[in-house]
Short mmCIF file of C-alpha atoms in Angstrom, two decimals:
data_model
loop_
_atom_site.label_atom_id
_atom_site.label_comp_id
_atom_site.label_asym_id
_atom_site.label_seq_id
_atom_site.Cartn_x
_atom_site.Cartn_y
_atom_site.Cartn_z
CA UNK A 981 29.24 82.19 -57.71
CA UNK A 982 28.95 82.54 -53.79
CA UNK A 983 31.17 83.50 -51.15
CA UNK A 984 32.09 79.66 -49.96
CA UNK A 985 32.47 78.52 -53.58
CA UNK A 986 34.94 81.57 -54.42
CA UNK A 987 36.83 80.85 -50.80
CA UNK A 988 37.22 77.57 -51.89
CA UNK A 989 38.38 78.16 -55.26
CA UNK A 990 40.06 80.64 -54.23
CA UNK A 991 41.88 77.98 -51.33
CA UNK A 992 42.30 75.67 -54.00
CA UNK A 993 44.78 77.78 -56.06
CA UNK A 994 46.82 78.80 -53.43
CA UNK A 995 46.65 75.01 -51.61
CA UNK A 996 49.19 72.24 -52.12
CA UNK A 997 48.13 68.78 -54.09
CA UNK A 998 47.94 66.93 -50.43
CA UNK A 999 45.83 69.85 -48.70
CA UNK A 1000 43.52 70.52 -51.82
CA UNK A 1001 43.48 66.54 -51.10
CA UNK A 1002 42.11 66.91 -47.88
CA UNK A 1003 40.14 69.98 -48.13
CA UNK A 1004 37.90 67.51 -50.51
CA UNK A 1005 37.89 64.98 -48.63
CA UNK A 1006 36.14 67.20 -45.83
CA UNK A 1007 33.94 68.34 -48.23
CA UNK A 1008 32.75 65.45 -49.17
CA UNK A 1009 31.97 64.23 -45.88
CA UNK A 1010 30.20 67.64 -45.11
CA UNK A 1011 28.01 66.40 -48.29
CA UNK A 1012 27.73 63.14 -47.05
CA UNK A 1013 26.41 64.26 -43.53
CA UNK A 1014 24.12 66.94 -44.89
CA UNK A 1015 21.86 64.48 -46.97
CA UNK A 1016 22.23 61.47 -44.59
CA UNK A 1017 20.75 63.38 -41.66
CA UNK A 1018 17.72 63.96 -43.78
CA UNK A 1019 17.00 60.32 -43.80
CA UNK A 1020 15.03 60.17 -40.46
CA UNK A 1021 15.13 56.32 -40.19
CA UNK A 1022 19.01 56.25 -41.17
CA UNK A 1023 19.24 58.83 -38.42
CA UNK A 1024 16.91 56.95 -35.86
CA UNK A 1025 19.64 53.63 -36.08
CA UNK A 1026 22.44 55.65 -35.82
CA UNK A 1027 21.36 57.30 -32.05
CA UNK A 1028 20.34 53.93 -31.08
CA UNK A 1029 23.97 52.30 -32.30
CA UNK A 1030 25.34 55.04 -30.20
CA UNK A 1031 23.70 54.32 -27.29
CA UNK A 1032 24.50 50.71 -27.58
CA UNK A 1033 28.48 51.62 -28.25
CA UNK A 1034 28.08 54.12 -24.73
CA UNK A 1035 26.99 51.78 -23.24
CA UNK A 1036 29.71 48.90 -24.34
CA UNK A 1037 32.57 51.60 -23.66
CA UNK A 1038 31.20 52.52 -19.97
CA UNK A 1039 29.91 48.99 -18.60
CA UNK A 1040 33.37 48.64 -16.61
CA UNK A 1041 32.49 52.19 -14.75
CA UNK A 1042 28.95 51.43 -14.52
CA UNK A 1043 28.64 47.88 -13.26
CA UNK A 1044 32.65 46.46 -12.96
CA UNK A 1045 34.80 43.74 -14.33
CA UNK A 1046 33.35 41.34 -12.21
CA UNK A 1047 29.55 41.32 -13.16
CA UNK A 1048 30.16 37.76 -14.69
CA UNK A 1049 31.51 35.88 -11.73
CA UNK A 1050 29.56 32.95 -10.79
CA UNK A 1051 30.96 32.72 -7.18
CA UNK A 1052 29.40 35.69 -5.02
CA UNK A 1053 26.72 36.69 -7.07
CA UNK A 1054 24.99 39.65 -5.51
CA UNK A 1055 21.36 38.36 -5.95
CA UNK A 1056 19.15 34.94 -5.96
CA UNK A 1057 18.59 32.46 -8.70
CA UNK A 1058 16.24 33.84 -11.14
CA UNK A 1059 15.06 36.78 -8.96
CA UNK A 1060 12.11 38.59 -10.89
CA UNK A 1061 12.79 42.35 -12.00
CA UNK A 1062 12.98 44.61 -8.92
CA UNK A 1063 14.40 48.11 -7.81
CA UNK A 1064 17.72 46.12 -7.03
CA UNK A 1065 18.03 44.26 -9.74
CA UNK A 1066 16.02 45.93 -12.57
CA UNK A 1067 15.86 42.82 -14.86
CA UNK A 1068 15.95 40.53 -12.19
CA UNK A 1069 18.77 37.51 -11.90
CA UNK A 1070 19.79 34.52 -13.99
CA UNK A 1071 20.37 31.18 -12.47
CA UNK A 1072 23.64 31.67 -10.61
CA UNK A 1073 22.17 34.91 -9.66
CA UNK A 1074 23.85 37.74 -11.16
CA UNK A 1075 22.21 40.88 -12.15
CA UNK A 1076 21.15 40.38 -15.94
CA UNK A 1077 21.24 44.49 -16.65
CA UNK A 1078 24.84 44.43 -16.36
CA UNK A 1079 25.20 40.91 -18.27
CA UNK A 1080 23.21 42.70 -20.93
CA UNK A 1081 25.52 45.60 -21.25
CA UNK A 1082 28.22 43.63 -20.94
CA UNK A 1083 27.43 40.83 -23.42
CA UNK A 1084 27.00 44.40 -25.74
CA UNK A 1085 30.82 44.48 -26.01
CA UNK A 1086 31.08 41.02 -27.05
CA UNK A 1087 28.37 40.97 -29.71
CA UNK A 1088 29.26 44.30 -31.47
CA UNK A 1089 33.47 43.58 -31.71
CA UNK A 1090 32.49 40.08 -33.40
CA UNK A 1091 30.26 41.77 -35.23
CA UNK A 1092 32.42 44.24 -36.20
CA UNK A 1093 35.23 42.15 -36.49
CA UNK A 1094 33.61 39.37 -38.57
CA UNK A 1095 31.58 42.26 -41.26
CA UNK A 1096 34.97 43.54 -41.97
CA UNK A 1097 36.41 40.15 -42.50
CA UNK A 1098 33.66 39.20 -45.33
CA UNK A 1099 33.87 42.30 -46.98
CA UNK A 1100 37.91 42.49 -47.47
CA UNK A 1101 37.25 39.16 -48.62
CA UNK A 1102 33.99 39.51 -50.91
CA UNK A 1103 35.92 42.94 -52.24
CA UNK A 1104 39.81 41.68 -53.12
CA UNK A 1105 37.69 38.53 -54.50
CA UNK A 1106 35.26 40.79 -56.36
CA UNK A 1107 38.00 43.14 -57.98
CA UNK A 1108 40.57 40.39 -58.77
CA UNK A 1109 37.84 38.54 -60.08
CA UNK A 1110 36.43 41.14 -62.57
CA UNK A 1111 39.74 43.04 -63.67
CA UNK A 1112 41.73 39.87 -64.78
CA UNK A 1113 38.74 38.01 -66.17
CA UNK A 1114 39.51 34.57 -67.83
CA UNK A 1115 40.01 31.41 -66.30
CA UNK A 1116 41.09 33.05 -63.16
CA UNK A 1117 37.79 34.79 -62.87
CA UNK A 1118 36.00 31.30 -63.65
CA UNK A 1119 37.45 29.67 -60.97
CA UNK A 1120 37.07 32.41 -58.34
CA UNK A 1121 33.32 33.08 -59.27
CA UNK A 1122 32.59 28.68 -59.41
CA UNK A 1123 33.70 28.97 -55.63
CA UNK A 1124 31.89 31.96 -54.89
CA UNK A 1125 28.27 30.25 -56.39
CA UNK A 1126 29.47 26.84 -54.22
CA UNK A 1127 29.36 28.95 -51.00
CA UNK A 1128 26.32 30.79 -52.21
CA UNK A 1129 24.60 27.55 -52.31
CA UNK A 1130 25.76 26.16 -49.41
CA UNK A 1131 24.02 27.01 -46.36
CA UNK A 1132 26.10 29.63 -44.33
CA UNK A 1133 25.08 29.18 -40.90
CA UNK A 1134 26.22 25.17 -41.72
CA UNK A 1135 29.27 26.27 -42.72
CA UNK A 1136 29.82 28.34 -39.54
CA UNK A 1137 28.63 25.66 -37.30
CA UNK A 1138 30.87 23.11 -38.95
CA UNK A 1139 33.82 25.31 -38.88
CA UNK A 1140 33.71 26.66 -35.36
CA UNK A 1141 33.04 23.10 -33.88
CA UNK A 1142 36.46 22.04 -35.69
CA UNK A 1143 38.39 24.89 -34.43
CA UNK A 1144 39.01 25.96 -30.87
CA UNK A 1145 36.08 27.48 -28.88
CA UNK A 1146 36.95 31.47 -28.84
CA UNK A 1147 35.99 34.38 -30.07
CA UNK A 1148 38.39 34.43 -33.05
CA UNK A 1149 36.95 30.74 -34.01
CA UNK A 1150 33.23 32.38 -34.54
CA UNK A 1151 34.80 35.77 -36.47
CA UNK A 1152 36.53 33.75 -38.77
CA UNK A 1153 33.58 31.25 -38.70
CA UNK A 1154 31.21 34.09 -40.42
CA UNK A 1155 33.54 35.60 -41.88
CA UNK A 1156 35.02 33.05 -44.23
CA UNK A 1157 31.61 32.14 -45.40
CA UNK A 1158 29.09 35.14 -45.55
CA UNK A 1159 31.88 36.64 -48.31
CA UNK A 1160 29.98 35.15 -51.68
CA UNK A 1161 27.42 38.08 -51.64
CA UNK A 1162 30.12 41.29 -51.32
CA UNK A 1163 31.98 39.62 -54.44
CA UNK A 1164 29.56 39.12 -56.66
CA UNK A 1165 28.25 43.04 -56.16
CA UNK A 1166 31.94 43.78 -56.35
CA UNK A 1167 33.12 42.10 -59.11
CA UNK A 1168 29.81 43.36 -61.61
CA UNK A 1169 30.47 47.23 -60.15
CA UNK A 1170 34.16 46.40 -61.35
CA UNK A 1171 33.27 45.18 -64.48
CA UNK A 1172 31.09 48.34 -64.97
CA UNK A 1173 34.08 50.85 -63.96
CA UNK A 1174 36.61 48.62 -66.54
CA UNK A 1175 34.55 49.75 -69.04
CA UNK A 1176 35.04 53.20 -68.89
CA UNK A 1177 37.57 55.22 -71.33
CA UNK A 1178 39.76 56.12 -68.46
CA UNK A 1179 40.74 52.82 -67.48
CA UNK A 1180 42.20 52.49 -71.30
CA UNK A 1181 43.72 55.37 -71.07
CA UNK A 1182 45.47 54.63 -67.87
CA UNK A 1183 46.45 51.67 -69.17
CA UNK A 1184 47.54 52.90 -72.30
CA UNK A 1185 50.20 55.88 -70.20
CA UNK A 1186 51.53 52.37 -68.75
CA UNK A 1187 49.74 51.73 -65.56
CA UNK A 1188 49.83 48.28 -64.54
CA UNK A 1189 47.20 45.70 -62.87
CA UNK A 1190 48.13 46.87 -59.52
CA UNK A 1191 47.91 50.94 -60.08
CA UNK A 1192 44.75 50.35 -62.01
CA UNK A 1193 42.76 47.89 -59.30
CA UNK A 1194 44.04 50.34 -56.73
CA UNK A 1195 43.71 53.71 -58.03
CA UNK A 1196 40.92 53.53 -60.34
CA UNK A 1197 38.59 50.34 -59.63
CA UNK A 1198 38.68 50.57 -55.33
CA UNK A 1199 37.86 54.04 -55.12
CA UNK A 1200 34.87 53.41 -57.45
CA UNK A 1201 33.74 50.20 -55.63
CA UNK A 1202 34.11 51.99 -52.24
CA UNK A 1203 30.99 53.67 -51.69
CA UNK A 1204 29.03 50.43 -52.62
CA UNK A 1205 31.59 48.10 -50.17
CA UNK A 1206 30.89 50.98 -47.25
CA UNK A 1207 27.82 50.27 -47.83
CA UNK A 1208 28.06 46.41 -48.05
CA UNK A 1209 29.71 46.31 -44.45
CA UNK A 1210 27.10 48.15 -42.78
CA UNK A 1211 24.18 45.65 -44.05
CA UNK A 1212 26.90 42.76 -43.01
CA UNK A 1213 27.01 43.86 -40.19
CA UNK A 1214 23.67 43.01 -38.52
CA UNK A 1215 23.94 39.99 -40.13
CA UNK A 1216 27.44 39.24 -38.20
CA UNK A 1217 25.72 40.20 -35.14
CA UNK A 1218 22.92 37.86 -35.52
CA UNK A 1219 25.29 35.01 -36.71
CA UNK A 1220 27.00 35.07 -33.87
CA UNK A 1221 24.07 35.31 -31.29
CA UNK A 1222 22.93 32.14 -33.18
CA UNK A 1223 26.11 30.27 -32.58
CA UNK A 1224 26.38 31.51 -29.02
CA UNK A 1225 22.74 30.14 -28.81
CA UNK A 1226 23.66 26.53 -30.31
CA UNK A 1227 26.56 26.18 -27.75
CA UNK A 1228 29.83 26.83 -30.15
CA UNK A 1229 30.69 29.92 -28.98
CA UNK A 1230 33.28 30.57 -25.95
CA UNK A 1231 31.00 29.48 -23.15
CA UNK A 1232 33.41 31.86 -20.62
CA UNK A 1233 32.67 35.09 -22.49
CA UNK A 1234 28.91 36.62 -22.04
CA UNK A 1235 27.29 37.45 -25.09
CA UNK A 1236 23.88 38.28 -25.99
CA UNK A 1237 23.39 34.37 -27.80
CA UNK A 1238 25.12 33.19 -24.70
CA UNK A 1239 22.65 34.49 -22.44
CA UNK A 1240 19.78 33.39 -24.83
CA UNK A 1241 21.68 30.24 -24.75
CA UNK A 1242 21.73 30.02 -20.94
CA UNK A 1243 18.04 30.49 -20.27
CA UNK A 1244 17.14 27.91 -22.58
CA UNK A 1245 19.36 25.22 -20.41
CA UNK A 1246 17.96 27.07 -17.39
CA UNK A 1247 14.23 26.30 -18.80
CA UNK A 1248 13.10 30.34 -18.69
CA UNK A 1249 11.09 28.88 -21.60
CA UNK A 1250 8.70 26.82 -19.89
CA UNK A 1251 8.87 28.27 -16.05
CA UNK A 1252 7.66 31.47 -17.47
CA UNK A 1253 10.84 33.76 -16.67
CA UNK A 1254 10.30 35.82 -19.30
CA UNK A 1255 13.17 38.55 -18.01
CA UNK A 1256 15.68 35.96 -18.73
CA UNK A 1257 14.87 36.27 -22.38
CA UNK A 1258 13.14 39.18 -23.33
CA UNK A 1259 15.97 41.61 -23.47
CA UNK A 1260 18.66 40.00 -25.13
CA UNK A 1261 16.61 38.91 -27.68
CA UNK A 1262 15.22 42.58 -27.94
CA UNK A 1263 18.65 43.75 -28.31
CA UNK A 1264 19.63 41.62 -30.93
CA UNK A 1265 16.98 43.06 -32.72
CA UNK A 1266 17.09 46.38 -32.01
CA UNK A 1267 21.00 46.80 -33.09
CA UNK A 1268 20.34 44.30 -36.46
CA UNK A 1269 17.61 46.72 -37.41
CA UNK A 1270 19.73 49.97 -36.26
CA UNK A 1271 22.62 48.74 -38.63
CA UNK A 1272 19.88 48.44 -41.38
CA UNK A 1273 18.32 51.10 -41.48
CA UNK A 1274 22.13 52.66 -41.62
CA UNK A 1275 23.09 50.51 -44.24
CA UNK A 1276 19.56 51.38 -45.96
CA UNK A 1277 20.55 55.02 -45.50
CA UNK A 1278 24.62 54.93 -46.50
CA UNK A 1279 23.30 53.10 -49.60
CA UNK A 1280 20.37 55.54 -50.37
CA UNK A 1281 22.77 58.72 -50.16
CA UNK A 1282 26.14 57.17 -52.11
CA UNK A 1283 23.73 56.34 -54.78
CA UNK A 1284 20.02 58.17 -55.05
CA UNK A 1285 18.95 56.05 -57.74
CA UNK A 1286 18.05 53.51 -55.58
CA UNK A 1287 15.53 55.48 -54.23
CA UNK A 1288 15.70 54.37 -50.72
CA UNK A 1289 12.68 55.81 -48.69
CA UNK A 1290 13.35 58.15 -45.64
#
């Protein structure tokens, strides 16, 4: 036995329930850290997602609350990249660096916003679905294959365009209908852990639906939904860059799809200005893949037998 393991037992014996509690929770995320910083491409997307959310948190101390003003724009219409303006200007002429970092904390909250949306949906639908079984589960899982069928970004588009034009319309545009794919990973990982001789046990000392979904079935489900939101996430991010781009976004926030969106109706395309759509597009792709290779990672170390390469 070593020192730290005869510390902790030794802490253990002499700890309350609640602090033995926390002292393995702590633990465990020591554990977690130690074998997710091995994964060098796991590692790689979370510096670059940190840099991104830096950057989001400081763009009112680095370039102001007023970068997105049309009137008094500092520069010319689509000004190429200079010293001043180091990726040049879009067509009303403001400085497309700070629209970029700007449009950062627009596209990471709804993506954010809208992961965590899907997932609390895809998991209470998931662990309803495969602890009470029957014809509840029939029903919940026959509307979970009709929105797996159905196109998602047409269900987004045809949602948002009913409902007002904000931010909140395109969260709970993706959110309601990129669900189907959480659930059904949910509900067979519940269906897995409701087979075990605990959860008749528990039952049988008189623990009811509710203690049993939420003492027994979540924290067995968790490491695969934690998981699940970090892959949904770059997906949120490019959902909503693609409904920015189509035009049913907010058009008075600046996003990365709304500056996409802008130098198509500018014509950057065919004129050549390539600064106008270069580096939100390289964004977009840069944070999708940074969430991914997370997501690749979380998944890899919560369960090895995946065998997710490094």
């Amino acid at each position: 036995m070593t020192t730290e393991t005869a510390k902790g037992d030794a802490g253990a014996r002499t700890a309350g329930p609640r602090a033995l509690a926390r002292q393995r929770r702590r633990q465990s995320v020591v554990r977690f850290w130690k074998q997710y910083r091995t994964h060098r491409a796991g590692l790689a997307g979370l510096i670059a997602l940190a840099l991104f959310a830096l950057l989001a948190l400081t763009a009112p101390l680095t370039f102001g609350s007023d970068v997105a003003g049309v009137t008094g724009a500092p520069g010319q219409p689509m000004e190429s990249p200079s010293a001043e303006f180091p990726l040049g200007t879009d067509r009303f002429g403001r400085d497309l660096l700070g629209l970029l970092v700007w449009g950062s904390r627009v596209s990471l909250l709804v993506g954010l916003l809208a992961a965590a949306l899907s997932v609390a949906i895809g998991t209470t639908v998931g662990i309803t679905a495969g602890h009470f079984k029957g014809a509840y589960a029939t029903v919940l899982m026959r509307i979970t294959d009709w929105f797996l069928v159905m196109p998602t970004l047409v269900l987004a588009i045809a949602l948002a365009t009913v409902l007002p034009r904000s931010l909140g319309t395109v969260v709970l545009a993706i959110g309601v209908t990129s669900w189907p794919t959480t659930a059904r990973l949910v509900r067979a990982q519940t269906l897995a852990v409701e087979s075990r001789p605990y959860i008749e046990r528990a039952k049988a000392l008189g623990g009811g639906h509710w203690h049993v979904m939420s003492r027994h079935v979540l924290p067995n489900v968790m490491p695969l939904v934690l998981a699940q939101t970090t892959l949904m996430i770059s997906s949120s991010i490019l959902a909503e860059a693609t409904l920015a781009f189509l035009g049913v976004s907010d058009p008075n926030v600046v996003s990365w799809g709304g500056l996409l969106q802008d130098a198509r109706e500018a014509g950057a395309v065919s004129s050549g200005n390539w600064w106008y759509l270069v580096p939100p597009g390289i964004a977009i792709a840069v944070v999708a893949l940074a969430f991914t290779l997370c997501g690749r990672a979380v998944e890899s170390v919560l369960n090895p037998r995946l065998g997710v390469g490094r």
